[in-house]
Short mmCIF file of C-alpha atoms in Angstrom, two decimals:
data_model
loop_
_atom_site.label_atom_id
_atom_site.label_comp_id
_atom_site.label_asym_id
_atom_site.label_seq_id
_atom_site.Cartn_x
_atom_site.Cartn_y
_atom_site.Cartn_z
CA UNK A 23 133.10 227.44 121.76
CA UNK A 24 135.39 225.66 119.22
CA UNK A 25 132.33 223.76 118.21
CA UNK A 26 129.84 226.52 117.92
CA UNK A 27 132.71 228.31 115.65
CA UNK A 28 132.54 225.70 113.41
CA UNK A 29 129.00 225.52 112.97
CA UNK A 30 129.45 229.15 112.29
CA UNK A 31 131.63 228.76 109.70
CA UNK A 32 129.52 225.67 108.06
CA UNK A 33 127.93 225.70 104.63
CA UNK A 34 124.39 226.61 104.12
CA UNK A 35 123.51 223.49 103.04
CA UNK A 36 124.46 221.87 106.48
CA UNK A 37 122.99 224.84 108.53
CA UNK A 38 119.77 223.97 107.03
CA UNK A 39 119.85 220.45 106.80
CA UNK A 40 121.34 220.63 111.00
CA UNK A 41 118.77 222.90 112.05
CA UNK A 42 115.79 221.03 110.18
CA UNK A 43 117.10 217.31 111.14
CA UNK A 44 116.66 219.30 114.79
CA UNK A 45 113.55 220.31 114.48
CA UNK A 46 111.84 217.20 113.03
CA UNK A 47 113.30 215.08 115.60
CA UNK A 48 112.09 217.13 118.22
CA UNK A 49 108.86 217.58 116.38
CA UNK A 50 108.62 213.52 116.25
CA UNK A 51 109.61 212.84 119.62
CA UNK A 52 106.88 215.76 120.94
CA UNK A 53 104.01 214.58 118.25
CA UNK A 54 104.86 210.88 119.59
CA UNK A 55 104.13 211.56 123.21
CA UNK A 56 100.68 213.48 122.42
CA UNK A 57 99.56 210.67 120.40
CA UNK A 58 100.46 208.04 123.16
CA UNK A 59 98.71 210.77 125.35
CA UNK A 60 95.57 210.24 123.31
CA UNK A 61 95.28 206.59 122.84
CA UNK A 62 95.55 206.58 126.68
CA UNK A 63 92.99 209.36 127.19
CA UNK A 64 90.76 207.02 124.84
CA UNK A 65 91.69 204.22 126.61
CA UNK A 66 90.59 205.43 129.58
CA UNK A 67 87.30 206.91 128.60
CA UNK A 68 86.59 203.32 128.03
CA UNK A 69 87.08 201.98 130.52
CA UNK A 70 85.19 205.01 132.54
CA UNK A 71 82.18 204.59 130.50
CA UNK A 72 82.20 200.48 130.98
CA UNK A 73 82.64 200.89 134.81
CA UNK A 74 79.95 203.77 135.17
CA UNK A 75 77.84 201.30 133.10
CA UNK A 76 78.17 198.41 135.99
CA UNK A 77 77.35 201.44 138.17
CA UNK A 78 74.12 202.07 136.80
CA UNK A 79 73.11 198.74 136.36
CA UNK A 80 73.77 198.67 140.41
CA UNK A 81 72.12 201.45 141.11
CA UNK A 82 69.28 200.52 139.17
CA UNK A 83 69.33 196.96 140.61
CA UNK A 84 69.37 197.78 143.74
CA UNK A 85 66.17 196.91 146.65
CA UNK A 86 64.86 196.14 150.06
CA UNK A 87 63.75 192.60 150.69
CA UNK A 88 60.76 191.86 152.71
CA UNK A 89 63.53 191.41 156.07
CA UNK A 90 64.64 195.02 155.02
CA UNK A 91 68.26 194.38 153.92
CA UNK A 92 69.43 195.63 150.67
CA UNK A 93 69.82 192.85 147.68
CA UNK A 94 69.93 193.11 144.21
CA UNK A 95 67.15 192.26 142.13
CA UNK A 96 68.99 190.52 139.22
CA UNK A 97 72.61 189.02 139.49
CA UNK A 98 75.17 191.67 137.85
CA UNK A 99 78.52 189.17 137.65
CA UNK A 100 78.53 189.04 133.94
CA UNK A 101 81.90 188.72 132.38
CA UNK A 102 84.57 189.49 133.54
CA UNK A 103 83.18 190.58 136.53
CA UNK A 104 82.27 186.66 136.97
CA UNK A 105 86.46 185.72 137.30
CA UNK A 106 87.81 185.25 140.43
CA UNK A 107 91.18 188.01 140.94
CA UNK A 108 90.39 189.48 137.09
CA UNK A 109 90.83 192.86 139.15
CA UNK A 110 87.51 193.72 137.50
CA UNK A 111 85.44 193.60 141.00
CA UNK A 112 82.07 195.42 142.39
CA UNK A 113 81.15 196.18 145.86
CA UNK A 114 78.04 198.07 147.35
CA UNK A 115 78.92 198.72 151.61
CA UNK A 116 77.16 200.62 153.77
CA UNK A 117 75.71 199.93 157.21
CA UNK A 118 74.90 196.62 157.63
CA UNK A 119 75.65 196.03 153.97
CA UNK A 120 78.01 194.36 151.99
CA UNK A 121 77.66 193.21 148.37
CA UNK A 122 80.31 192.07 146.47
CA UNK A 123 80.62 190.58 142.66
CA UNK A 124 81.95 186.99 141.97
CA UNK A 125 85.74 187.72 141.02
CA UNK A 126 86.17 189.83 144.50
CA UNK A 127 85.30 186.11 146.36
CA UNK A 128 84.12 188.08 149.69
CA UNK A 129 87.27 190.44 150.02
CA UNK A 130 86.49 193.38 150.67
CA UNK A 131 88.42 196.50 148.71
CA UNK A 132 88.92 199.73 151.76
CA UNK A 133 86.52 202.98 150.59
CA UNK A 134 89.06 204.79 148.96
CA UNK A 135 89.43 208.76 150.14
CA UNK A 136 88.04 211.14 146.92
CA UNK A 137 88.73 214.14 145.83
CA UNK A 138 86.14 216.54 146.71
CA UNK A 139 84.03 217.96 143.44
CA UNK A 140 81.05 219.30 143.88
CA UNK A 141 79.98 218.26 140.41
CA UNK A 142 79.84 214.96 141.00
CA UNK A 143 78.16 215.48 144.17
CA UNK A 144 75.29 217.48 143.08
CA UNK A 145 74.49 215.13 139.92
CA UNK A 146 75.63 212.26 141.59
CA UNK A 147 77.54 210.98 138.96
CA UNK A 148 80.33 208.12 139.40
CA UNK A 149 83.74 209.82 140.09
CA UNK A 150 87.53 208.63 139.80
CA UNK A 151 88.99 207.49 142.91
CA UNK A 152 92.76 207.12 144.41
CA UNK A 153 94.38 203.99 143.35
CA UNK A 154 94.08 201.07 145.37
CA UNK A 155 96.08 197.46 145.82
CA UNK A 156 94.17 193.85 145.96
CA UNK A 157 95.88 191.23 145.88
CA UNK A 158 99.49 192.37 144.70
CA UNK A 159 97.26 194.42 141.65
CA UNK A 160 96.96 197.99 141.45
CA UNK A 161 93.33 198.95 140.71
CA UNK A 162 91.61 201.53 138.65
CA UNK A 163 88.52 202.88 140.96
CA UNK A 164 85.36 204.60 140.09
CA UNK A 165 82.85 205.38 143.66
CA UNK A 166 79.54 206.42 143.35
CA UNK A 167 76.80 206.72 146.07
CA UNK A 168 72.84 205.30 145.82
CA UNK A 169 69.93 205.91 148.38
CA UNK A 170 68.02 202.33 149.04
CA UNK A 171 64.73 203.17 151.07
CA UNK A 172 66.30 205.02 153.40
CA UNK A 173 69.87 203.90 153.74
CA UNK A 174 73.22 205.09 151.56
CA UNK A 175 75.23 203.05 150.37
CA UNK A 176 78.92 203.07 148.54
CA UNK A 177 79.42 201.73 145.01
CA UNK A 178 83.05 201.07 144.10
CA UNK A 179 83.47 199.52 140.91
CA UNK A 180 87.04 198.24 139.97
CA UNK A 181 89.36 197.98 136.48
CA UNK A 182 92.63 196.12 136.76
CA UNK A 183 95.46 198.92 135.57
CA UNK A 184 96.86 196.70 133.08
CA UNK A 185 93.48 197.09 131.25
CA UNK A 186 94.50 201.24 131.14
CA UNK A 187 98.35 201.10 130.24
CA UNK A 188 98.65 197.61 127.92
CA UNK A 189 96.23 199.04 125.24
CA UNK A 190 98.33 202.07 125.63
CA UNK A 191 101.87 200.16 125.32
CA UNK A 192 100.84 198.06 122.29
CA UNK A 193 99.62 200.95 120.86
CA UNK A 194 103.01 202.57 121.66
CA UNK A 195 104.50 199.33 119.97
CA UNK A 196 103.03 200.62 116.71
CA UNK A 197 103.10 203.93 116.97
CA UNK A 198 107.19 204.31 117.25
CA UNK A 199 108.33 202.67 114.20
CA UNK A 200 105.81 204.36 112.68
CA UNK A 201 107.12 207.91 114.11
CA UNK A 202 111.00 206.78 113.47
CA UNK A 203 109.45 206.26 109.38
CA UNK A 204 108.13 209.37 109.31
CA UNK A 205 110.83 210.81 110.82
CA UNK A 206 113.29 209.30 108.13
CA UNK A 207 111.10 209.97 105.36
CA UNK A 208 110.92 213.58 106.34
CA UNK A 209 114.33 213.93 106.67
CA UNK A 210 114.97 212.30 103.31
CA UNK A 211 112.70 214.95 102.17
CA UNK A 212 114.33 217.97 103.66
CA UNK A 213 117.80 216.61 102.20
CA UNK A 214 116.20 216.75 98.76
CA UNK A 215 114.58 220.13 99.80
CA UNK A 216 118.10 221.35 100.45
CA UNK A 217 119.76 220.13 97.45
CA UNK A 218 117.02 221.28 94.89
CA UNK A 219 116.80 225.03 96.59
CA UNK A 220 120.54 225.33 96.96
CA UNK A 221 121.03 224.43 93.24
CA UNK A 222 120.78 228.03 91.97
CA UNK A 223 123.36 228.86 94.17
CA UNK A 224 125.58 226.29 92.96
CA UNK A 225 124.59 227.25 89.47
CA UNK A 226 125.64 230.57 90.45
CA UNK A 227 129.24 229.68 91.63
CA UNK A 228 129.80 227.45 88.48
CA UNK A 229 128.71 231.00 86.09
CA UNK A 230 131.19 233.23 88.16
CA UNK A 231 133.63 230.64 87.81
CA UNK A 232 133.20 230.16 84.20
CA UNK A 233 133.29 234.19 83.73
CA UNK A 234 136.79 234.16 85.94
CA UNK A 235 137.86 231.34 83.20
CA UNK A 236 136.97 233.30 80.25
CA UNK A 237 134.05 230.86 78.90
CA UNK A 238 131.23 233.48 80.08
CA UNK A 239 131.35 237.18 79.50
CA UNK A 240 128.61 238.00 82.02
CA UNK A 241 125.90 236.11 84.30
CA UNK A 242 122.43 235.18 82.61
CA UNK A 243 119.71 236.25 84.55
CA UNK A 244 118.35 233.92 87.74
CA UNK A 245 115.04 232.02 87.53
CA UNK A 246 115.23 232.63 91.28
CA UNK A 247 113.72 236.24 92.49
CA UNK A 248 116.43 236.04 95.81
CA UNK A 249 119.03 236.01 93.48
CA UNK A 250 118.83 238.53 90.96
CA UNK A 251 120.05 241.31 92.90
CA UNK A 252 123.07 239.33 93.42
CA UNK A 253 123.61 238.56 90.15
CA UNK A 254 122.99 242.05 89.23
CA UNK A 255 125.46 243.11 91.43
CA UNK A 256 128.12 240.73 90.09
CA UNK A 257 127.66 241.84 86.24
CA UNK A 258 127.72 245.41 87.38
CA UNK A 259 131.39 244.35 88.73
CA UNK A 260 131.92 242.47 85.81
CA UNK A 261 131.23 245.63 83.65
CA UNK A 262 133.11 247.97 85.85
CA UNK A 263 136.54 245.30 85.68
CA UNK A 264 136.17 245.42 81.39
CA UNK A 265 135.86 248.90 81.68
CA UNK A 266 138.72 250.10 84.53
CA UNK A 267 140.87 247.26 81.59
CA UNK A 268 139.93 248.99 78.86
CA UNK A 269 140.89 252.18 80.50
CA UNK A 270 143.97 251.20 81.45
CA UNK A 271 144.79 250.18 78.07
CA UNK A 272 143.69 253.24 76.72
CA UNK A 273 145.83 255.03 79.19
CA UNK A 274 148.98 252.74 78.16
CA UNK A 275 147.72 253.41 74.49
CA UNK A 276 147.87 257.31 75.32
CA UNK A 277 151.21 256.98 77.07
CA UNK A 278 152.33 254.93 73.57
CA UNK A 279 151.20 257.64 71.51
CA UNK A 280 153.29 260.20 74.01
CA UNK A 281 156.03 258.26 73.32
CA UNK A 282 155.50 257.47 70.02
CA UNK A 283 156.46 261.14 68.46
CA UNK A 284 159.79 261.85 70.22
CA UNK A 285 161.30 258.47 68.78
CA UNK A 286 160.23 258.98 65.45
CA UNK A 287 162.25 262.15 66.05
CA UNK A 288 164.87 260.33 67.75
CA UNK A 289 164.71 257.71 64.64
CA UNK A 290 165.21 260.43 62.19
CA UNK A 291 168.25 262.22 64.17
CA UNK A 292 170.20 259.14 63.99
CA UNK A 293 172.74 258.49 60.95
CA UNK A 294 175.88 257.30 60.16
CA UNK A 295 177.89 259.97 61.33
CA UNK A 296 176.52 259.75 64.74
CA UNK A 297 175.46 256.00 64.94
CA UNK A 298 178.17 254.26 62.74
CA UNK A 299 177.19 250.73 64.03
CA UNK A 300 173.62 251.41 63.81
CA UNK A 301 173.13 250.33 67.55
CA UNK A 302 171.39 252.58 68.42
CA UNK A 303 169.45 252.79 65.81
CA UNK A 304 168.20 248.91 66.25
CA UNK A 305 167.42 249.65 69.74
CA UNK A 306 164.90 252.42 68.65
CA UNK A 307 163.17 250.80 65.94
CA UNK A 308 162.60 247.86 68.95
CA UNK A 309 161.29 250.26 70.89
CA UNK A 310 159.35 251.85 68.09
CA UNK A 311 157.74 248.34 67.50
CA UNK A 312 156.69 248.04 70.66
CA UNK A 313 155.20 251.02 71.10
CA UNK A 314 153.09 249.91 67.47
CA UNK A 315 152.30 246.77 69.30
CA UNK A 316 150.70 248.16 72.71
CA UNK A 317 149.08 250.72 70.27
CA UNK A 318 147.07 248.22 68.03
CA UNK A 319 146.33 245.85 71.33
CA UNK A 320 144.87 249.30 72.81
CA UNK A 321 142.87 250.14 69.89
CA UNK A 322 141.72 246.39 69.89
CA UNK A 323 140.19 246.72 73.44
CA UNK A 324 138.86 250.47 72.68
CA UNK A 325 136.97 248.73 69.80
CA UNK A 326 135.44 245.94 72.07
CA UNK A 327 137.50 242.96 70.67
CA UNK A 328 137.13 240.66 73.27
CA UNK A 329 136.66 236.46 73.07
CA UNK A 330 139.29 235.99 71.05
CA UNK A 331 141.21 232.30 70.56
CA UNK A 332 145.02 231.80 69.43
CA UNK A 333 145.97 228.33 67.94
CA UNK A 334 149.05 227.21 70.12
CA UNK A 335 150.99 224.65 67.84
CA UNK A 336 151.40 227.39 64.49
CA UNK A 337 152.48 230.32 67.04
CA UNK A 338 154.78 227.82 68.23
CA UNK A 339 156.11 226.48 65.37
CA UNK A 340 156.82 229.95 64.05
CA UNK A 341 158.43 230.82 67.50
CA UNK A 342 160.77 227.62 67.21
CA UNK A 343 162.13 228.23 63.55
CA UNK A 344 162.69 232.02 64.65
CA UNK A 345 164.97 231.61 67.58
CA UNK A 346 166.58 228.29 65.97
CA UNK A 347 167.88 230.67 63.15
CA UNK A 348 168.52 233.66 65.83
CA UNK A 349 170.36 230.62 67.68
CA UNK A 350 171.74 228.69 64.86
CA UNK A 351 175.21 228.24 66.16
CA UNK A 352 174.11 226.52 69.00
CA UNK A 353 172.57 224.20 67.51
CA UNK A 354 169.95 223.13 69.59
CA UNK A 355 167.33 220.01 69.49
CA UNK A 356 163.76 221.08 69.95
CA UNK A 357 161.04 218.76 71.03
CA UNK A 358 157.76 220.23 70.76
CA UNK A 359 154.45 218.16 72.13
CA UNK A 360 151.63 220.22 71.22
CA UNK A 361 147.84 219.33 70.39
CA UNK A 362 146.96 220.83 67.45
CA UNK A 363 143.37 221.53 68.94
CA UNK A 364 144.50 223.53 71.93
CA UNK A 365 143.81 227.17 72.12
CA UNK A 366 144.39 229.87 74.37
CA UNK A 367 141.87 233.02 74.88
CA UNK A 368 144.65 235.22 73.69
CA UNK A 369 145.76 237.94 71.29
CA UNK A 370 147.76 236.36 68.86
CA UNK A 371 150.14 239.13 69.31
CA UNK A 372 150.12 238.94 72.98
CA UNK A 373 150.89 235.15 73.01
CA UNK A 374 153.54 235.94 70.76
CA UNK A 375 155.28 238.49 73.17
CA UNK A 376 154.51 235.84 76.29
CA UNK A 377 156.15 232.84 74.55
CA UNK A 378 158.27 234.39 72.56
CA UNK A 379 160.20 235.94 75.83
CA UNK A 380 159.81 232.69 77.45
CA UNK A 381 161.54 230.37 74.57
CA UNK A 382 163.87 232.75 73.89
CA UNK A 383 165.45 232.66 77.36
CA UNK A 384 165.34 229.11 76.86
CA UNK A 385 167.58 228.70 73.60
CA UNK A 386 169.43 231.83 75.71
CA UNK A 387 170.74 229.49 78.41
CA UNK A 388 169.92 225.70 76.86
CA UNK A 389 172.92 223.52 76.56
CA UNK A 390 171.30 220.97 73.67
CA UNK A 391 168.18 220.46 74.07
CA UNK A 392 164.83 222.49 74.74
CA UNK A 393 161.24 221.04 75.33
CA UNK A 394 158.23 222.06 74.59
CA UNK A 395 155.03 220.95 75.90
CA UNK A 396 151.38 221.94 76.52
CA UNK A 397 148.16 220.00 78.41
CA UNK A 398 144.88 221.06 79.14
CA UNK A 399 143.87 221.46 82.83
CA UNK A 400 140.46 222.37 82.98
CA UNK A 401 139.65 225.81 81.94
CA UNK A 402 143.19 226.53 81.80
CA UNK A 403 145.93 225.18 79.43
CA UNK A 404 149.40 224.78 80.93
CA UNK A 405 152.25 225.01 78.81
CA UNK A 406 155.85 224.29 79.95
CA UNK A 407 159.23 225.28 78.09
CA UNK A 408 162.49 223.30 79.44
CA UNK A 409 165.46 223.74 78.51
CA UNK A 410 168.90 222.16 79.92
CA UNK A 411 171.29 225.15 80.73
CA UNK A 412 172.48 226.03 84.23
CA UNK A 413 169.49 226.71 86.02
CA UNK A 414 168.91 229.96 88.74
CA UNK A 415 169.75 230.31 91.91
CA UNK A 416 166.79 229.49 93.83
CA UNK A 417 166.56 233.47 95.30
CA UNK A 418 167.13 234.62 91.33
CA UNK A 419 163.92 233.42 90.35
CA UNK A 420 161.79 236.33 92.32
CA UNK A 421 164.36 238.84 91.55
CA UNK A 422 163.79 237.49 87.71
CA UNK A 423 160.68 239.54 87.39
CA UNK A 424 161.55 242.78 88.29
CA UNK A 425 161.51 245.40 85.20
CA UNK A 426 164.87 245.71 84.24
CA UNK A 427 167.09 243.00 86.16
CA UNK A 428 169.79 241.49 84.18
CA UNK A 429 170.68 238.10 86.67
CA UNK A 430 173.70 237.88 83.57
CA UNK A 431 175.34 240.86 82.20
CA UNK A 432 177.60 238.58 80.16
CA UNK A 433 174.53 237.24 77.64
CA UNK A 434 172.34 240.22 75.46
CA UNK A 435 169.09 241.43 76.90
CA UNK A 436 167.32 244.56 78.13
CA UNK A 437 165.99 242.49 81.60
CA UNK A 438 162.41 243.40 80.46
CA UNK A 439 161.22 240.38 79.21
CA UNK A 440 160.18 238.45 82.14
CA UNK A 441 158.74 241.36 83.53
CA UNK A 442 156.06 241.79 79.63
CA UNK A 443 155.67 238.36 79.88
CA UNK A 444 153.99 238.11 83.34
CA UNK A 445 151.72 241.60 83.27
CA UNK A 446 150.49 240.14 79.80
CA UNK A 447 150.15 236.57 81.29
CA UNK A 448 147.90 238.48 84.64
CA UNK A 449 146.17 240.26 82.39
CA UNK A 450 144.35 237.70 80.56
CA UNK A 451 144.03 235.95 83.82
CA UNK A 452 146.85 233.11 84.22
CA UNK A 453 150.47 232.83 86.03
CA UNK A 454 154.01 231.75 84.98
CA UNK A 455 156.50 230.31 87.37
CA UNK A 456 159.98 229.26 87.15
CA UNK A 457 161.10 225.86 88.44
CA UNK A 458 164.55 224.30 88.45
CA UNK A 459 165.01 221.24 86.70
CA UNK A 460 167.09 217.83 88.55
CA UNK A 461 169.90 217.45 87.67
CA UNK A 462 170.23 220.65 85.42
CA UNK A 463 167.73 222.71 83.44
CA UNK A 464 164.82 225.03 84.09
CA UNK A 465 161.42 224.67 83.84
CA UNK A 466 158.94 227.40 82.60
CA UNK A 467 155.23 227.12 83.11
CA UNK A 468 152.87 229.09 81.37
CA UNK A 469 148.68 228.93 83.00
CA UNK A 470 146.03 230.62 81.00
CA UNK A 471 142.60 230.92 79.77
CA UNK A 472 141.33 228.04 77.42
CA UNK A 473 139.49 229.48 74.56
CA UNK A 474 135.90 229.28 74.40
CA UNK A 475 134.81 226.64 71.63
CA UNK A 476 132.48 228.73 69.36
#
């Protein structure tokens, strides 16, 4: 059962390839069996017509002498009936007569039993008989009866069995390697067969993959007829994803403009009378910015702006010299590794909100030093920012992405930038994880979508 479940669970490819390396073994063993079948069906005709032959010649040879005993007119030992134990022997008995060829030497062979046939009766025609031994040698029989005058007498005519099965055997010799080459050459074939009709299917899997990666927006149509209402199928879910995004943008683009009105109003009530320190008034004009951002993003989907490719080294850069100034009394060394060919399929502002969040934690907590670093792996570019502060506590680092958890109230933040970071980084399709660093440090990892070259 454990077998048959993993035959089950197989590929295609090997169900067919199984099933059809089945078959034409089968199919090679059968067709070699009705073949050697044949050759000894042939084989045996043969050797039927040559002994009915020495039948009629006995028949026809046959007479009376002037003493009234039956002889034969002309001598009938011709080769091989002329070689002593040959197992190719005549004899004509009856009542008071016994004839027997050369090779016999005077022995005679028993009248074997027949099988009754009423065919062979009526015409008189030579019919098989059982099997008989001479000698140590099994013989191949063939009886027939002649009238002489007025007497009846038996003709059994004689075929060594070797002369029925070794034509058949060295035929048999031939005919398997032949079979096992055919055999191999049609498998061969049917591997081929499988590999050439399974490429559309593999063709298939590489488009889906390349639409999950961002390089295709939706499947071109199949060559192959079986497979166009699967491909169908998948654009239609294609098309219903981009639009169930774009509607959820547009409903976080309606929520934005909800929002947008009551802190403009909230903007305008502040002053220096009730906000001296103007704290509150920074936090609302963050807000407000935000709520600008999401807005234009929204209105950039609405519109149909898809495709697009950020540059990763200039957002960097421009990243780096903002928080080194935000940070400047820290003082920290930046090492940034970054191909200046690598892009992301990203939003410039999005990337900016992802890795801005992301570095700024790092200066946030770094000690010295903070690394930056970015790599292409396959349709996805990785990019990793290290930094050598304290690290988290291993059960911190889920609790990190939860909307508004602070893991230190003693450092500024809001505990919502973890949580932008990682629904922007899921939207486009890529993941961020947090890794401690040996001895000290912390490692985030950034996966997403490499731009399409245009």
């Amino acid at each position: 059962m454990r077998r048959l479940f993993r035959f089950r669970r197989s590929s295609i490819a090997r169900r067919l390839a199984g099933f059809s390396v089945i078959f034409v073994t089968a199919t090679v063993v059968v067709a070699s069996l009705i073949l050697y079948l044949i050759v000894a069906g042939v084989v045996r005709e043969q050797i039927d017509q040559r002994l009915d032959t020495q039948i009629d010649g006995l028949r026809s040879a046959l007479t009376i002498n002037a003493a009234g005993d039956v002889v034969l007119s002309t001598a009938l030992d011709g080769p091989p009936f002329d070689r002593r134990g040959s197992g190719w022997y005549w004899q004509v008995s009856g009542e008071q007569v016994h004839l027997t060829s050369r090779s016999l030497a005077g022995e005679p062979i028993a009248s074997p039993p027949r099988p009754f046939d009423w065919r062979h009766i009526l015409s008189g025609t030579p019919q098989p008989a059982e099997r008989a031994g001479l000698g140590g040698e099994t013989l191949y029989l063939r009886v027939a009866e002649a009238a002489v005058a007025n007497k009846t007498v038996e003709i059994i005519v004689s075929a060594p069995q070797s002369a029925l099965s070794a034509p058949a055997r060295r035929a048999l010799l031939w005919l398997v390697p032949a079979m096992v080459l055919l055999g191999i050459v049609l498998v061969g074939g049917i591997f081929l067969q499988v590999r050439y009709g399974l490429r559309p299917l593999r063709q298939l899997t590489f488009d889906v993959s390349s639409i999950s990666a961002g390089n295709l927006q939706r499947l071109p149509d199949s060559d192959v007829d079986d497979l166009r209402p699967v491909s169908g199928e998948i654009n239609r879910l294609v098309d219903q994803n981009v639009q169930r995004l774009a509607e959820t943008r547009l409903h976080f683009a309606n929520l934005a403009h909800g929002l947008k009105t009551p802190v403009a109003n909230l903007l305008l009530a502040l002053n220096s009378i009730n906000d001296p320190d103007n704290e509150m008034r920074g936090l609302v004009e963050r807000i407000d910015q935000r709520i600008r951002h999401h807005l234009a993003r929204a209105r950039k989907t609405a519109a149909g702006g898809t495709g697009v490719a950020t540059l990763l080294k200039p957002r960097v850069d421009d990243l780096v010299l903002v928080m080194s100034r935000i940070y400047a009394e820290k003082e920290i060394t930046v090492e940034c590794n970054i191909d200046p060919e690598l892009a992301v399929a990203c939003a410039a502002e999005d990337f900016d909100e992802i890795l801005g969040n992301l570095i700024d934690n790092a200066f946030k907590w770094a000690g010295q030093k903070v690394g930056i670093d970015a790599r292409s792996d396959g349709a996805m570019i990785v990019m990793t920012i290290e930094d050598d502060g304290p690290g988290m506590a291993e059960a911190a680092i889920v609790e990190a992405f939860r909307p508004g958890v602070r893991l230190d109230e003693t450092v500024p933040g809001d505990g919502f930038g973890l949580t932008i970071a990682s629904e922007l980084v899921q939207l486009y399709g890529g993941t961020i994880t947090l890794r401690n660093i040996d001895p000290v440090g912390l490692r985030q990892s950034v996966a997403m979508p490499k731009a399409v070259a245009s």
